Amino acid sequence: MTVYGDDDLLAISGLQHFSFCRRQWALIHIEQQWQENLRTVEGHILHDKAHDAFFTEKRGNVLISRGMAVMSRSLGVSGVCDVVELHAAPDGVPIFGREGKWLPVPVEYKRGSPKENDADRLQLCCQAMCLEEMLCCEIPEAYLYYGEPNRRSKILLDEELRQKVRSMLLEMHDYYRRQYTPRVKPFKSCRACSLKDLCLPKLCRAQSAKVYLNRTLHEGGSQEGGESL
């Protein structure tokens, strides 16, 4: 089993970028073209959700921890969970400073509505897999909370979803090791991408140059043909 060092750990949040567009992920995490904006956005999210890595509240038989840092050496990732609910359970795990046993359940908050792709589920599953490695437990389910429906949905962390996480992370580590940024392949989703102004202008310039060269060659061929008559 591969064990990743501190310098090899990738951001869990990158799974969402990578699932949406591999080029977007590379521009952010390899070329760091959006580093300042990324930090700004993450900062707003952290403040809006009142993340506090040392804050835990108790509601009945549930401990609620906000902004919990997690990592996995076997997956090679690290990040922060929005919320981890610790439910009192006889088959749970001991938690330092607390009596009894507790079963961790990550809850990821999203401002928008549920996505058609697996991006959010992959990120949530990865968080759970990190918690499992850190606490030596099994987490069969977790939750995604979306702002627009204003409710949360239960996500089953089955083996199929876990395998997608592993496969995608292996691909991400390969890209990062090679410092590889995929070429532009325009899709409909490009319109909704926050990096389109950084990514697509290069494509537009390349297309403009190609059109210019084709037009020049075509006009040149016509002129030569005219002179030969």
mmCIF file of C-alpha atoms in Angstrom:
data_model
loop_
_atom_site.group_PDB
_atom_site.id
_atom_site.type_symbol
_atom_site.label_atom_id
_atom_site.label_comp_id
_atom_site.label_asym_id
_atom_site.label_seq_id
_atom_site.Cartn_x
_atom_site.Cartn_y
_atom_site.Cartn_z
ATOM 1 C CA MET A 1 0.000 0.000 0.000
ATOM 2 C CA THR A 2 1.278 3.443 -0.919
ATOM 3 C CA VAL A 3 1.840 5.825 1.991
ATOM 4 C CA TYR A 4 1.978 9.489 0.999
ATOM 5 C CA GLY A 5 4.134 12.068 2.756
ATOM 6 C CA ASP A 6 3.125 15.574 3.778
ATOM 7 C CA ASP A 7 4.389 17.103 0.527
ATOM 8 C CA ASP A 8 2.304 14.674 -1.524
ATOM 9 C CA LEU A 9 -1.072 15.359 0.082
ATOM 10 C CA LEU A 10 -3.684 16.769 -2.282
ATOM 11 C CA ALA A 11 -6.727 18.837 -1.286
ATOM 12 C CA ILE A 12 -9.937 16.872 -0.794
ATOM 13 C CA SER A 13 -11.833 19.780 -2.350
ATOM 14 C CA GLY A 14 -9.906 19.080 -5.555
ATOM 15 C CA LEU A 15 -12.050 15.993 -6.149
ATOM 16 C CA GLN A 16 -14.951 18.287 -6.945
ATOM 17 C CA HIS A 17 -12.847 20.289 -9.422
ATOM 18 C CA PHE A 18 -11.350 17.156 -10.987
ATOM 19 C CA SER A 19 -14.748 15.525 -11.421
ATOM 20 C CA PHE A 20 -16.139 18.672 -13.067
ATOM 21 C CA CYS A 21 -13.136 19.241 -15.350
ATOM 22 C CA ARG A 22 -9.617 17.833 -15.150
ATOM 23 C CA ARG A 23 -8.193 20.944 -16.784
ATOM 24 C CA GLN A 24 -9.894 23.158 -14.196
ATOM 25 C CA TRP A 25 -8.322 21.105 -11.416
ATOM 26 C CA ALA A 26 -4.865 21.376 -12.987
ATOM 27 C CA LEU A 27 -5.160 25.144 -13.477
ATOM 28 C CA ILE A 28 -6.045 25.564 -9.801
ATOM 29 C CA HIS A 29 -3.921 22.949 -8.060
ATOM 30 C CA ILE A 30 -0.917 22.600 -10.370
ATOM 31 C CA GLU A 31 -0.550 25.956 -12.116
ATOM 32 C CA GLN A 32 -2.156 27.807 -9.174
ATOM 33 C CA GLN A 33 -3.715 30.303 -11.555
ATOM 34 C CA TRP A 34 -6.671 30.761 -9.232
ATOM 35 C CA GLN A 35 -4.874 30.506 -5.931
ATOM 36 C CA GLU A 36 -5.846 33.934 -4.616
ATOM 37 C CA ASN A 37 -9.476 33.605 -5.718
ATOM 38 C CA LEU A 38 -9.663 30.075 -4.342
ATOM 39 C CA ARG A 39 -8.498 31.229 -0.940
ATOM 40 C CA THR A 40 -10.939 34.112 -1.015
ATOM 41 C CA VAL A 41 -13.873 31.848 -1.828
ATOM 42 C CA GLU A 42 -12.856 29.265 0.751
ATOM 43 C CA GLY A 43 -12.425 32.050 3.287
ATOM 44 C CA HIS A 44 -15.972 33.294 2.728
ATOM 45 C CA ILE A 45 -17.311 29.767 3.056
ATOM 46 C CA LEU A 46 -15.398 29.214 6.270
ATOM 47 C CA HIS A 47 -16.705 32.459 7.774
ATOM 48 C CA ASP A 48 -20.274 31.887 6.580
ATOM 49 C CA LYS A 49 -20.364 28.472 8.174
ATOM 50 C CA ALA A 50 -18.572 29.625 11.320
ATOM 51 C CA HIS A 51 -15.845 27.035 11.099
ATOM 52 C CA ASP A 52 -13.867 26.661 14.281
ATOM 53 C CA ALA A 53 -11.451 23.748 14.496
ATOM 54 C CA PHE A 54 -11.700 23.806 18.305
ATOM 55 C CA PHE A 55 -15.453 24.256 18.602
ATOM 56 C CA THR A 56 -17.741 21.368 19.498
ATOM 57 C CA GLU A 57 -21.316 21.550 20.705
ATOM 58 C CA LYS A 58 -23.576 18.842 22.071
ATOM 59 C CA ARG A 59 -27.207 18.333 21.117
ATOM 60 C CA GLY A 60 -28.710 15.421 22.981
ATOM 61 C CA ASN A 61 -26.696 12.324 22.106
ATOM 62 C CA VAL A 62 -24.895 14.050 19.244
ATOM 63 C CA LEU A 63 -21.622 15.964 19.374
ATOM 64 C CA ILE A 64 -21.234 18.486 16.550
ATOM 65 C CA SER A 65 -17.707 19.403 15.494
ATOM 66 C CA ARG A 66 -17.197 22.177 12.924
ATOM 67 C CA GLY A 67 -14.158 22.665 10.731
ATOM 68 C CA MET A 68 -12.532 19.344 11.602
ATOM 69 C CA ALA A 69 -9.232 18.759 9.813
ATOM 70 C CA VAL A 70 -8.926 15.301 8.243
ATOM 71 C CA MET A 71 -6.335 13.443 6.217
ATOM 72 C CA SER A 72 -5.455 10.058 4.772
ATOM 73 C CA ARG A 73 -1.930 8.786 4.165
ATOM 74 C CA SER A 74 -3.187 5.898 2.055
ATOM 75 C CA LEU A 75 -5.248 8.151 -0.233
ATOM 76 C CA GLY A 76 -2.807 11.054 -0.112
ATOM 77 C CA VAL A 77 -5.322 13.787 0.730
ATOM 78 C CA SER A 78 -6.102 16.303 3.440
ATOM 79 C CA GLY A 79 -8.837 18.834 4.033
ATOM 80 C CA VAL A 80 -11.498 20.173 6.348
ATOM 81 C CA CYS A 81 -14.978 18.797 7.014
ATOM 82 C CA ASP A 82 -17.735 21.384 7.304
ATOM 83 C CA VAL A 83 -19.400 19.419 10.088
ATOM 84 C CA VAL A 84 -18.792 16.043 11.685
ATOM 85 C CA GLU A 85 -21.632 14.718 13.799
ATOM 86 C CA LEU A 86 -20.558 12.225 16.455
ATOM 87 C CA HIS A 87 -23.500 10.024 17.395
ATOM 88 C CA ALA A 88 -23.452 8.104 20.665
ATOM 89 C CA ALA A 89 -23.386 4.426 19.683
ATOM 90 C CA PRO A 90 -22.308 1.189 21.408
ATOM 91 C CA ASP A 91 -20.447 0.149 18.249
ATOM 92 C CA GLY A 92 -18.730 3.528 17.892
ATOM 93 C CA VAL A 93 -15.187 4.581 18.763
ATOM 94 C CA PRO A 94 -13.780 6.386 21.812
ATOM 95 C CA ILE A 95 -13.203 10.131 21.443
ATOM 96 C CA PHE A 96 -10.511 11.893 23.463
ATOM 97 C CA GLY A 97 -12.003 13.917 26.295
ATOM 98 C CA ARG A 98 -15.456 12.344 25.976
ATOM 99 C CA GLU A 99 -17.063 9.421 27.749
ATOM 100 C CA GLY A 100 -18.670 6.598 25.806
ATOM 101 C CA LYS A 101 -18.330 5.659 22.165
ATOM 102 C CA TRP A 102 -19.233 7.718 19.133
ATOM 103 C CA LEU A 103 -19.907 7.119 15.454
ATOM 104 C CA PRO A 104 -18.681 9.951 13.171
ATOM 105 C CA VAL A 105 -20.944 11.130 10.342
ATOM 106 C CA PRO A 106 -19.625 13.890 8.038
ATOM 107 C CA VAL A 107 -22.035 16.540 6.741
ATOM 108 C CA GLU A 108 -20.968 18.677 3.767
ATOM 109 C CA TYR A 109 -22.747 21.981 3.168
ATOM 110 C CA LYS A 110 -23.381 23.301 -0.347
ATOM 111 C CA ARG A 111 -24.973 26.618 -1.197
ATOM 112 C CA GLY A 112 -26.569 25.541 -4.467
ATOM 113 C CA SER A 113 -28.814 22.680 -5.492
ATOM 114 C CA PRO A 114 -27.944 18.976 -5.960
ATOM 115 C CA LYS A 115 -25.719 18.254 -8.953
ATOM 116 C CA GLU A 116 -26.356 15.666 -11.624
ATOM 117 C CA ASN A 117 -22.769 14.397 -11.419
ATOM 118 C CA ASP A 118 -20.936 12.700 -8.547
ATOM 119 C CA ALA A 119 -18.706 15.664 -7.640
ATOM 120 C CA ASP A 120 -20.246 16.406 -4.233
ATOM 121 C CA ARG A 121 -20.722 12.742 -3.347
ATOM 122 C CA LEU A 122 -17.089 11.983 -4.174
ATOM 123 C CA GLN A 123 -15.863 14.785 -1.927
ATOM 124 C CA LEU A 124 -18.117 13.664 0.917
ATOM 125 C CA CYS A 125 -17.096 10.024 0.541
ATOM 126 C CA CYS A 126 -13.429 10.988 0.621
ATOM 127 C CA GLN A 127 -13.971 12.877 3.874
ATOM 128 C CA ALA A 128 -15.598 9.792 5.372
ATOM 129 C CA MET A 129 -12.743 7.569 4.194
ATOM 130 C CA CYS A 130 -10.281 9.928 5.882
ATOM 131 C CA LEU A 131 -12.244 9.750 9.133
ATOM 132 C CA GLU A 132 -12.341 5.961 8.913
ATOM 133 C CA GLU A 133 -8.558 5.828 8.606
ATOM 134 C CA MET A 134 -8.001 8.343 11.398
ATOM 135 C CA LEU A 135 -10.460 6.837 13.884
ATOM 136 C CA CYS A 136 -10.315 3.156 12.855
ATOM 137 C CA CYS A 137 -14.034 2.886 12.247
ATOM 138 C CA GLU A 138 -16.566 2.275 9.494
ATOM 139 C CA ILE A 139 -18.871 5.002 8.204
ATOM 140 C CA PRO A 140 -21.665 3.567 6.038
ATOM 141 C CA GLU A 141 -23.437 6.840 5.298
ATOM 142 C CA ALA A 142 -23.026 10.615 5.352
ATOM 143 C CA TYR A 143 -25.047 13.700 4.431
ATOM 144 C CA LEU A 144 -25.055 16.509 1.875
ATOM 145 C CA TYR A 145 -26.903 19.676 2.833
ATOM 146 C CA TYR A 146 -28.000 21.956 -0.017
ATOM 147 C CA GLY A 147 -29.041 25.547 0.597
ATOM 148 C CA GLU A 148 -31.657 25.904 -2.124
ATOM 149 C CA PRO A 149 -33.834 22.929 -1.094
ATOM 150 C CA ASN A 150 -32.815 23.795 2.504
ATOM 151 C CA ARG A 151 -32.545 20.171 3.480
ATOM 152 C CA ARG A 152 -29.975 17.436 3.644
ATOM 153 C CA SER A 153 -29.809 14.162 1.766
ATOM 154 C CA LYS A 154 -28.444 10.851 3.008
ATOM 155 C CA ILE A 155 -25.608 9.484 0.870
ATOM 156 C CA LEU A 156 -24.783 5.785 1.036
ATOM 157 C CA LEU A 157 -21.030 5.276 0.947
ATOM 158 C CA ASP A 158 -21.048 2.025 -0.996
ATOM 159 C CA GLU A 159 -18.037 0.296 -2.512
ATOM 160 C CA GLU A 160 -18.768 1.632 -5.989
ATOM 161 C CA LEU A 161 -18.523 5.231 -4.784
ATOM 162 C CA ARG A 162 -15.414 4.468 -2.738
ATOM 163 C CA GLN A 163 -13.718 2.891 -5.748
ATOM 164 C CA LYS A 164 -14.466 5.998 -7.805
ATOM 165 C CA VAL A 165 -12.735 8.061 -5.123
ATOM 166 C CA ARG A 166 -9.661 5.816 -5.159
ATOM 167 C CA SER A 167 -9.421 5.743 -8.954
ATOM 168 C CA MET A 168 -9.849 9.489 -9.288
ATOM 169 C CA LEU A 169 -7.248 10.207 -6.621
ATOM 170 C CA LEU A 170 -4.736 7.930 -8.342
ATOM 171 C CA GLU A 171 -5.280 9.891 -11.548
ATOM 172 C CA MET A 172 -4.943 13.196 -9.675
ATOM 173 C CA HIS A 173 -1.667 12.095 -8.080
ATOM 174 C CA ASP A 174 -0.360 11.041 -11.494
ATOM 175 C CA TYR A 175 -1.224 14.430 -13.003
ATOM 176 C CA TYR A 176 0.349 16.249 -10.065
ATOM 177 C CA ARG A 177 3.526 14.168 -10.170
ATOM 178 C CA ARG A 178 3.930 14.887 -13.888
ATOM 179 C CA GLN A 179 2.734 18.510 -13.497
ATOM 180 C CA TYR A 180 0.359 17.762 -16.345
ATOM 181 C CA THR A 181 -2.371 20.165 -17.438
ATOM 182 C CA PRO A 182 -4.820 18.693 -19.993
ATOM 183 C CA ARG A 183 -5.550 20.598 -23.169
ATOM 184 C CA VAL A 184 -8.765 22.510 -23.685
ATOM 185 C CA LYS A 185 -11.775 20.430 -24.708
ATOM 186 C CA PRO A 186 -14.794 22.754 -24.746
ATOM 187 C CA PHE A 187 -18.032 21.438 -23.235
ATOM 188 C CA LYS A 188 -21.372 23.020 -22.409
ATOM 189 C CA SER A 189 -20.275 23.110 -18.773
ATOM 190 C CA CYS A 190 -17.474 25.539 -19.686
ATOM 191 C CA ARG A 191 -20.011 28.381 -19.551
ATOM 192 C CA ALA A 192 -20.569 27.778 -15.851
ATOM 193 C CA CYS A 193 -16.863 27.452 -15.037
ATOM 194 C CA SER A 194 -15.350 30.179 -12.869
ATOM 195 C CA LEU A 195 -12.052 29.787 -14.741
ATOM 196 C CA LYS A 196 -13.407 30.260 -18.255
ATOM 197 C CA ASP A 197 -11.746 33.680 -18.582
ATOM 198 C CA LEU A 198 -8.366 32.104 -17.819
ATOM 199 C CA CYS A 199 -8.902 28.920 -19.798
ATOM 200 C CA LEU A 200 -10.933 29.785 -22.892
ATOM 201 C CA PRO A 201 -9.178 32.968 -24.124
ATOM 202 C CA LYS A 202 -6.175 30.819 -25.012
ATOM 203 C CA LEU A 203 -8.436 28.609 -27.088
ATOM 204 C CA CYS A 204 -10.065 31.634 -28.732
ATOM 205 C CA ARG A 205 -6.674 33.047 -29.670
ATOM 206 C CA ALA A 206 -5.590 29.708 -31.086
ATOM 207 C CA GLN A 207 -8.783 29.434 -33.126
ATOM 208 C CA SER A 208 -8.406 33.017 -34.381
ATOM 209 C CA ALA A 209 -4.846 32.322 -35.490
ATOM 210 C CA LYS A 210 -5.958 29.202 -37.322
ATOM 211 C CA VAL A 211 -8.743 31.094 -39.104
ATOM 212 C CA TYR A 212 -6.307 33.863 -40.030
ATOM 213 C CA LEU A 213 -3.762 31.427 -41.458
ATOM 214 C CA ASN A 214 -6.405 29.544 -43.426
ATOM 215 C CA ARG A 215 -7.770 32.786 -44.850
ATOM 216 C CA THR A 216 -4.280 34.026 -45.733
ATOM 217 C CA LEU A 217 -3.328 30.785 -47.443
ATOM 218 C CA HIS A 218 -6.628 30.722 -49.318
ATOM 219 C CA GLU A 219 -6.225 34.309 -50.501
ATOM 220 C CA GLY A 220 -2.610 33.678 -51.418
ATOM 221 C CA GLY A 221 -3.585 30.658 -53.500
ATOM 222 C CA SER A 222 -6.258 32.678 -55.320
ATOM 223 C CA GLN A 223 -3.826 35.467 -56.155
ATOM 224 C CA GLU A 224 -1.237 33.070 -57.505
ATOM 225 C CA GLY A 225 -3.872 31.412 -59.633
ATOM 226 C CA GLY A 226 -4.949 34.797 -61.022
ATOM 227 C CA GLU A 227 -1.425 35.777 -61.992
ATOM 228 C CA SER A 228 -0.834 32.546 -63.886
ATOM 229 C CA LEU A 229 -3.730 33.193 -66.268
#
